[in-house]
mmCIF file of C-alpha atoms and ligand atoms in Angstrom:
data_model
loop_
_atom_site.group_PDB
_atom_site.id
_atom_site.type_symbol
_atom_site.label_atom_id
_atom_site.label_comp_id
_atom_site.label_asym_id
_atom_site.label_seq_id
_atom_site.Cartn_x
_atom_site.Cartn_y
_atom_site.Cartn_z
ATOM 1 C CA ASP A 873 101.803 73.640 161.940
ATOM 2 C CA LEU A 874 103.093 70.199 162.172
ATOM 3 C CA PRO A 875 106.211 69.510 159.678
ATOM 4 C CA PRO A 876 105.371 67.731 156.372
ATOM 5 C CA ILE A 877 106.424 64.227 156.106
ATOM 6 C CA ILE A 878 107.169 61.794 153.210
ATOM 7 C CA ILE A 879 104.137 58.971 152.696
ATOM 8 C CA ALA A 880 105.455 55.871 150.437
ATOM 9 C CA ILE A 881 102.815 53.400 149.144
ATOM 10 C CA ASP A 882 104.066 50.533 147.679
ATOM 11 C CA GLY A 883 102.650 47.069 146.465
ATOM 12 C CA HIS A 884 101.067 44.774 144.088
ATOM 13 C CA SER A 885 99.275 45.849 140.806
ATOM 14 C CA SER A 886 95.823 47.242 141.082
ATOM 15 C CA CYS A 887 95.198 46.933 144.704
ATOM 16 C CA GLY A 888 94.241 50.465 145.611
ATOM 17 C CA LYS A 889 97.444 52.295 146.059
ATOM 18 C CA SER A 890 96.702 55.147 143.953
ATOM 19 C CA THR A 891 92.981 55.526 145.148
ATOM 20 C CA VAL A 892 94.143 55.744 149.052
ATOM 21 C CA ALA A 893 97.197 57.602 148.016
ATOM 22 C CA LYS A 894 94.813 60.532 146.272
ATOM 23 C CA GLU A 895 92.400 60.443 149.194
ATOM 24 C CA ILE A 896 95.014 60.814 151.735
ATOM 25 C CA ALA A 897 96.821 63.776 149.871
ATOM 26 C CA GLN A 898 93.648 65.305 149.623
ATOM 27 C CA LYS A 899 92.933 65.109 153.239
ATOM 28 C CA LEU A 900 96.508 66.456 154.100
ATOM 29 C CA SER A 901 96.817 68.872 151.243
ATOM 30 C CA TYR A 902 99.846 67.186 150.261
ATOM 31 C CA ILE A 903 101.015 66.595 146.621
ATOM 32 C CA TYR A 904 100.014 63.110 144.999
ATOM 33 C CA ILE A 905 102.434 61.759 142.662
ATOM 34 C CA ASP A 906 101.482 58.428 140.534
ATOM 35 C CA SER A 907 104.943 57.247 140.137
ATOM 36 C CA GLY A 908 103.410 54.313 137.882
ATOM 37 C CA ALA A 909 102.158 57.007 135.292
ATOM 38 C CA MET A 910 105.801 58.073 134.897
ATOM 39 C CA TYR A 911 106.723 54.486 133.598
ATOM 40 C CA ARG A 912 103.386 54.083 131.806
ATOM 41 C CA ALA A 913 104.332 57.404 129.786
ATOM 42 C CA VAL A 914 107.919 56.204 128.867
ATOM 43 C CA THR A 915 106.252 53.069 127.742
ATOM 44 C CA LEU A 916 103.559 54.755 125.487
ATOM 45 C CA PHE A 917 106.731 57.083 124.116
ATOM 46 C CA ALA A 918 108.331 53.445 123.196
ATOM 47 C CA LEU A 919 105.052 51.823 121.897
ATOM 48 C CA ARG A 920 104.417 54.920 119.614
ATOM 49 C CA ASN A 921 107.931 54.968 118.180
ATOM 50 C CA ASN A 922 108.301 51.350 117.333
ATOM 51 C CA ILE A 923 110.520 50.989 120.207
ATOM 52 C CA ALA A 924 108.288 48.499 122.009
ATOM 53 C CA GLY A 925 105.605 46.050 120.710
ATOM 54 C CA ASN A 926 104.608 42.367 120.895
ATOM 55 C CA GLU A 927 105.625 42.050 124.551
ATOM 56 C CA GLN A 928 109.432 43.006 123.704
ATOM 57 C CA VAL A 929 111.405 46.373 123.957
ATOM 58 C CA ASP A 930 114.518 47.388 122.404
ATOM 59 C CA LYS A 931 116.548 48.611 125.365
ATOM 60 C CA GLN A 932 119.368 49.978 123.559
ATOM 61 C CA LYS A 933 116.924 52.453 121.699
ATOM 62 C CA LEU A 934 114.773 53.511 124.572
ATOM 63 C CA ILE A 935 117.824 54.454 126.628
ATOM 64 C CA GLN A 936 119.106 56.400 123.657
ATOM 65 C CA SER A 937 115.770 58.122 123.328
ATOM 66 C CA LEU A 938 115.442 58.798 127.137
ATOM 67 C CA PRO A 939 116.545 62.750 126.470
ATOM 68 C CA GLU A 940 113.722 63.141 124.154
ATOM 69 C CA ILE A 941 111.188 62.009 126.891
ATOM 70 C CA LYS A 942 109.798 64.786 129.019
ATOM 71 C CA ILE A 943 107.261 63.815 131.590
ATOM 72 C CA GLU A 944 105.157 66.226 133.624
ATOM 73 C CA PHE A 945 102.086 66.024 135.760
ATOM 74 C CA ARG A 946 99.385 69.072 135.394
ATOM 75 C CA PHE A 947 96.216 69.557 137.619
ATOM 76 C CA ASN A 948 93.140 70.138 135.610
ATOM 77 C CA PRO A 949 90.918 72.411 137.603
ATOM 78 C CA GLN A 950 87.997 71.791 135.199
ATOM 79 C CA ASN A 951 87.630 68.079 136.214
ATOM 80 C CA LEU A 952 89.890 68.195 139.227
ATOM 81 C CA ARG A 953 92.182 65.430 138.059
ATOM 82 C CA ASN A 954 95.928 65.133 137.674
ATOM 83 C CA GLU A 955 97.098 64.636 134.192
ATOM 84 C CA THR A 956 100.055 62.915 132.941
ATOM 85 C CA LEU A 957 101.934 64.994 130.169
ATOM 86 C CA LEU A 958 104.143 63.186 127.514
ATOM 87 C CA ASN A 959 106.245 66.129 125.996
ATOM 88 C CA GLY A 960 103.288 68.407 126.699
ATOM 89 C CA GLU A 961 100.639 66.027 125.650
ATOM 90 C CA ASN A 962 97.751 64.781 127.841
ATOM 91 C CA VAL A 963 98.471 61.136 127.908
ATOM 92 C CA GLU A 964 96.203 60.254 131.052
ATOM 93 C CA GLU A 965 93.613 57.868 129.363
ATOM 94 C CA GLU A 966 96.221 56.288 126.964
ATOM 95 C CA ILE A 967 98.319 55.162 129.413
ATOM 96 C CA ARG A 968 96.090 53.213 131.523
ATOM 97 C CA GLN A 969 94.914 51.000 128.323
ATOM 98 C CA LEU A 970 96.142 47.453 128.066
ATOM 99 C CA PRO A 971 98.856 47.714 125.512
ATOM 100 C CA VAL A 972 100.794 49.944 127.710
ATOM 101 C CA SER A 973 99.737 47.547 130.795
ATOM 102 C CA GLN A 974 101.305 44.845 128.717
ATOM 103 C CA HIS A 975 104.831 46.388 128.078
ATOM 104 C CA VAL A 976 105.250 48.817 131.116
ATOM 105 C CA SER A 977 106.907 45.954 133.498
ATOM 106 C CA LEU A 978 109.325 45.400 130.821
ATOM 107 C CA VAL A 979 110.233 48.807 130.169
ATOM 108 C CA ALA A 980 110.263 49.256 134.091
ATOM 109 C CA THR A 981 113.311 46.542 134.179
ATOM 110 C CA ILE A 982 115.406 49.003 132.501
ATOM 111 C CA ARG A 983 118.144 50.413 134.764
ATOM 112 C CA GLU A 984 118.659 53.856 133.085
ATOM 113 C CA VAL A 985 114.922 54.244 132.793
ATOM 114 C CA ARG A 986 114.503 53.888 136.483
ATOM 115 C CA GLU A 987 117.343 56.250 137.173
ATOM 116 C CA ALA A 988 115.620 58.851 135.013
ATOM 117 C CA MET A 989 112.342 58.444 136.890
ATOM 118 C CA VAL A 990 113.810 58.172 140.238
ATOM 119 C CA ALA A 991 115.976 61.321 139.987
ATOM 120 C CA LEU A 992 112.527 63.263 138.962
ATOM 121 C CA GLN A 993 110.568 61.340 141.880
ATOM 122 C CA GLN A 994 113.224 62.778 144.228
ATOM 123 C CA GLN A 995 113.050 66.114 143.062
ATOM 124 C CA MET A 996 109.293 66.203 143.376
ATOM 125 C CA GLY A 997 109.610 65.294 147.082
ATOM 126 C CA LYS A 998 112.325 67.485 148.242
ATOM 127 C CA ASN A 999 110.116 69.713 150.169
ATOM 128 C CA LYS A 1000 108.230 66.814 151.597
ATOM 129 C CA GLY A 1001 104.499 66.868 152.124
ATOM 130 C CA ILE A 1002 104.010 64.260 149.527
ATOM 131 C CA VAL A 1003 102.338 61.056 148.928
ATOM 132 C CA MET A 1004 103.852 58.863 146.213
ATOM 133 C CA ASP A 1005 102.788 55.250 145.241
ATOM 134 C CA GLY A 1006 104.470 52.911 143.241
ATOM 135 C CA ARG A 1007 106.654 49.560 143.515
ATOM 136 C CA ASP A 1008 110.015 51.249 144.988
ATOM 137 C CA ILE A 1009 108.993 54.457 146.750
ATOM 138 C CA GLY A 1010 109.678 53.307 150.339
ATOM 139 C CA THR A 1011 112.912 51.089 149.266
ATOM 140 C CA VAL A 1012 114.485 53.224 146.833
ATOM 141 C CA VAL A 1013 113.277 56.554 145.945
ATOM 142 C CA PHE A 1014 112.509 57.684 149.695
ATOM 143 C CA PRO A 1015 114.085 55.084 152.007
ATOM 144 C CA GLU A 1016 113.800 57.754 154.681
ATOM 145 C CA ALA A 1017 110.131 58.348 154.287
ATOM 146 C CA GLU A 1018 108.413 58.707 157.685
ATOM 147 C CA LEU A 1019 105.270 56.333 156.678
ATOM 148 C CA LYS A 1020 105.503 53.439 154.394
ATOM 149 C CA ILE A 1021 102.659 51.312 153.513
ATOM 150 C CA PHE A 1022 102.939 48.094 151.593
ATOM 151 C CA MET A 1023 99.471 47.366 150.138
ATOM 152 C CA THR A 1024 98.061 44.092 148.583
ATOM 153 C CA ALA A 1025 95.008 41.950 147.969
ATOM 154 C CA ARG A 1026 94.202 38.683 146.314
ATOM 155 C CA PRO A 1027 94.763 38.626 142.554
ATOM 156 C CA GLU A 1028 91.175 37.689 141.495
ATOM 157 C CA VAL A 1029 90.035 40.776 143.927
ATOM 158 C CA ARG A 1030 92.668 43.043 141.959
ATOM 159 C CA ALA A 1031 91.738 42.049 138.412
ATOM 160 C CA GLN A 1032 87.996 42.244 139.335
ATOM 161 C CA ARG A 1033 88.541 46.014 140.413
ATOM 162 C CA ARG A 1034 90.406 46.786 137.329
ATOM 163 C CA TYR A 1035 88.155 45.249 135.170
ATOM 164 C CA ASP A 1036 85.097 46.943 136.662
ATOM 165 C CA GLU A 1037 86.922 50.251 136.183
ATOM 166 C CA LEU A 1038 87.625 49.681 132.382
ATOM 167 C CA THR A 1039 84.269 48.309 131.677
ATOM 168 C CA ALA A 1040 82.867 51.403 133.379
ATOM 169 C CA LYS A 1041 84.681 53.482 130.801
ATOM 170 C CA GLY A 1042 83.056 51.310 127.925
ATOM 171 C CA GLN A 1043 86.337 49.362 127.242
ATOM 172 C CA GLN A 1044 85.916 46.070 125.885
ATOM 173 C CA VAL A 1045 88.123 43.655 127.920
ATOM 174 C CA ALA A 1046 88.137 40.258 129.189
ATOM 175 C CA PHE A 1047 88.554 39.655 132.738
ATOM 176 C CA ASP A 1048 91.071 36.609 132.169
ATOM 177 C CA ASP A 1049 93.367 38.895 130.095
ATOM 178 C CA ILE A 1050 93.341 41.413 133.055
ATOM 179 C CA LEU A 1051 93.836 38.702 135.596
ATOM 180 C CA ALA A 1052 96.911 37.208 133.451
ATOM 181 C CA ASN A 1053 98.302 40.916 133.027
ATOM 182 C CA VAL A 1054 98.035 41.569 137.054
ATOM 183 C CA ILE A 1055 99.831 38.406 137.844
ATOM 184 C CA GLU A 1056 102.382 38.765 135.024
ATOM 185 C CA ARG A 1057 103.286 42.129 136.016
ATOM 186 C CA ASP A 1058 103.564 41.091 139.632
ATOM 187 C CA ARG A 1059 106.101 38.507 138.699
ATOM 188 C CA ILE A 1060 108.371 40.669 136.747
ATOM 189 C CA ASP A 1061 108.328 43.447 139.108
ATOM 190 C CA SER A 1062 109.233 41.212 142.253
ATOM 191 C CA SER A 1063 111.892 39.402 140.037
ATOM 192 C CA ARG A 1064 113.751 42.137 138.337
ATOM 193 C CA GLU A 1065 117.179 42.713 139.158
ATOM 194 C CA VAL A 1066 116.911 46.609 139.736
ATOM 195 C CA SER A 1067 115.028 47.831 142.706
ATOM 196 C CA PRO A 1068 112.220 44.897 142.824
ATOM 197 C CA LEU A 1069 108.948 45.399 144.249
ATOM 198 C CA LYS A 1070 109.543 44.331 147.866
ATOM 199 C CA GLN A 1071 108.329 45.385 151.369
ATOM 200 C CA ALA A 1072 110.577 47.747 153.102
ATOM 201 C CA ALA A 1073 111.628 46.344 156.369
ATOM 202 C CA ASP A 1074 109.889 49.222 158.274
ATOM 203 C CA ALA A 1075 106.643 49.269 155.906
ATOM 204 C CA LEU A 1076 103.316 48.514 157.504
ATOM 205 C CA ILE A 1077 101.073 45.969 155.635
ATOM 206 C CA LEU A 1078 97.509 46.497 154.339
ATOM 207 C CA ASP A 1079 95.755 43.725 152.810
ATOM 208 C CA ASN A 1080 92.524 45.201 151.615
ATOM 209 C CA SER A 1081 91.187 42.426 149.810
ATOM 210 C CA ASP A 1082 87.998 42.424 152.323
ATOM 211 C CA ILE A 1083 87.940 46.112 153.263
ATOM 212 C CA THR A 1084 86.186 49.126 151.789
ATOM 213 C CA ARG A 1085 87.827 52.383 150.644
ATOM 214 C CA GLN A 1086 86.545 53.975 153.470
ATOM 215 C CA GLU A 1087 87.953 51.335 156.006
ATOM 216 C CA GLN A 1088 91.520 51.685 154.121
ATOM 217 C CA LEU A 1089 91.338 55.579 154.089
ATOM 218 C CA ASP A 1090 90.625 55.560 157.857
ATOM 219 C CA TRP A 1091 93.683 53.106 158.750
ATOM 220 C CA VAL A 1092 96.004 55.017 156.738
ATOM 221 C CA LEU A 1093 94.733 58.106 158.451
ATOM 222 C CA GLN A 1094 95.316 56.824 161.752
ATOM 223 C CA GLN A 1095 98.798 55.711 160.949
ATOM 224 C CA VAL A 1096 99.365 59.310 159.994
ATOM 225 C CA ALA A 1097 97.818 60.848 163.125
ATOM 226 C CA SER A 1098 100.020 58.388 165.282
ATOM 227 C CA LEU A 1099 102.947 59.947 163.622
ATOM 228 C CA THR A 1100 102.192 63.577 163.118
ATOM 229 C CA GLY A 1101 99.354 64.260 165.543
ATOM 230 C CA ALA A 1102 97.374 65.539 162.566
ATOM 231 C CA ALA A 1103 94.560 64.328 160.365
HETATM 232 O O1 LIG B 2161 98.225 50.889 138.945
HETATM 233 P P1 LIG B 2161 98.827 49.648 138.348
HETATM 234 O O2 LIG B 2161 98.838 48.762 139.675
HETATM 235 O O3 LIG B 2161 98.286 48.961 137.382
HETATM 236 O O4 LIG B 2161 100.447 49.949 137.940
HETATM 237 P P2 LIG B 2161 100.946 51.377 138.162
HETATM 238 O O5 LIG B 2161 101.277 51.810 139.661
HETATM 239 O O6 LIG B 2161 100.511 52.279 137.388
HETATM 240 O O7 LIG B 2161 102.422 50.863 137.446
HETATM 241 C C1 LIG B 2161 102.710 50.285 136.290
HETATM 242 C C2 LIG B 2161 104.023 49.629 136.253
HETATM 243 O O8 LIG B 2161 104.900 50.355 136.271
HETATM 244 C C3 LIG B 2161 104.076 48.502 137.426
HETATM 245 O O9 LIG B 2161 103.797 47.102 136.955
HETATM 246 C C4 LIG B 2161 105.795 48.468 137.365
HETATM 247 O O10 LIG B 2161 106.197 47.457 136.436
HETATM 248 C C5 LIG B 2161 106.211 49.756 136.965
HETATM 249 N N1 LIG B 2161 106.679 50.505 138.387
HETATM 250 C C6 LIG B 2161 107.808 50.364 138.762
HETATM 251 O O11 LIG B 2161 108.575 49.558 138.230
HETATM 252 N N2 LIG B 2161 107.993 51.448 139.741
HETATM 253 C C7 LIG B 2161 107.278 52.277 140.377
HETATM 254 N N3 LIG B 2161 107.884 53.171 141.335
HETATM 255 C C8 LIG B 2161 105.930 52.440 139.971
HETATM 256 C C9 LIG B 2161 105.528 51.592 138.911
HETATM 257 O O1 LIG B 2162 96.947 52.346 142.112
HETATM 258 P P1 LIG B 2162 96.610 50.686 142.364
HETATM 259 O O2 LIG B 2162 97.117 50.048 140.773
HETATM 260 O O3 LIG B 2162 97.072 49.731 143.291
HETATM 261 O O4 LIG B 2162 95.034 50.578 142.143
HETATM 262 P P2 LIG B 2162 94.007 51.856 141.870
HETATM 263 O O5 LIG B 2162 94.182 52.450 140.626
HETATM 264 O O6 LIG B 2162 93.605 52.602 142.876
HETATM 265 O O7 LIG B 2162 92.348 51.073 141.574
HETATM 266 C C1 LIG B 2162 91.903 50.401 142.637
HETATM 267 C C2 LIG B 2162 90.618 50.006 142.204
HETATM 268 O O8 LIG B 2162 90.061 49.319 143.421
HETATM 269 C C3 LIG B 2162 89.523 51.432 142.055
HETATM 270 O O9 LIG B 2162 88.891 51.172 141.413
HETATM 271 C C4 LIG B 2162 89.185 51.351 143.908
HETATM 272 O O10 LIG B 2162 87.798 52.157 143.755
HETATM 273 C C5 LIG B 2162 88.893 50.127 144.176
HETATM 274 N N1 LIG B 2162 88.844 49.579 145.366
HETATM 275 C C6 LIG B 2162 90.030 50.125 146.485
HETATM 276 O O11 LIG B 2162 90.678 50.788 145.849
HETATM 277 N N2 LIG B 2162 89.992 49.775 147.599
HETATM 278 C C7 LIG B 2162 89.126 48.905 148.267
HETATM 279 N N3 LIG B 2162 89.185 48.768 149.525
HETATM 280 C C8 LIG B 2162 88.096 48.178 147.284
HETATM 281 C C9 LIG B 2162 88.144 48.620 146.034
#
């Protein structure tokens, strides 16, 4: 068998990183890790404990609370989904809701939070054979990753995809709120001091505004194949 590699997928919010990352992982029998879920779980902890709210975060309090926050992933064989656990509780649904989305980018600016998450992520990838998506995977978490992809799409397209997803689940959301959140998170993520969202020098760009899920999957698999001979 060919040696396993690390696949890093970074990019703007809601463009389809986790969708394609999951598909690739399944195809290659690799582990998939959603690094955004980790920042979201920390944010949920902060919201629940009044450390965050009203689009503000008490940084010092959150840093002090870090030792109390345990994040794990668990595969649920019943629905074949990955679940994010916060101190043992399945918070997979709750971390995707708008209150978390509205505070997560602020939480993700905190150096100490990032250091804790990056250490966990590097631990998870130590045997390679992993696909991880996020903002700083190819630049900071795994700068030596064999394949780096930087994904993007037009903001309106991304907001529409997120809107469709939430309304399909029966949630009452306004398209304009989602679009504003997508744009605001990109702004904070790209301009923060610690590990800002940026394209790694050796990343391949994938703009999927006008391509289907199948087309983007085929494109990524082609990149994997040309690296490893697999897929
Ligand atoms: O899926 P979506 O694009 O909505 O976002 P996500 O991947 O779940 O990430 C949520 C937020 O976490 C991002 O907007 C970033 O602020 C932060 N994040 C980060 O800073 N670094 C990562 N490696 C992953 C996420
Ligand atoms: O992980 P990220 O926030 O980048 O995006 P996601 O959670 O994978 O959500 C992307 C949404 O866009 C999903 O509902 C996909 O079905 C949809 N989509 C896609 O991923 N790729 C396309 N080419 C078209 C639609």
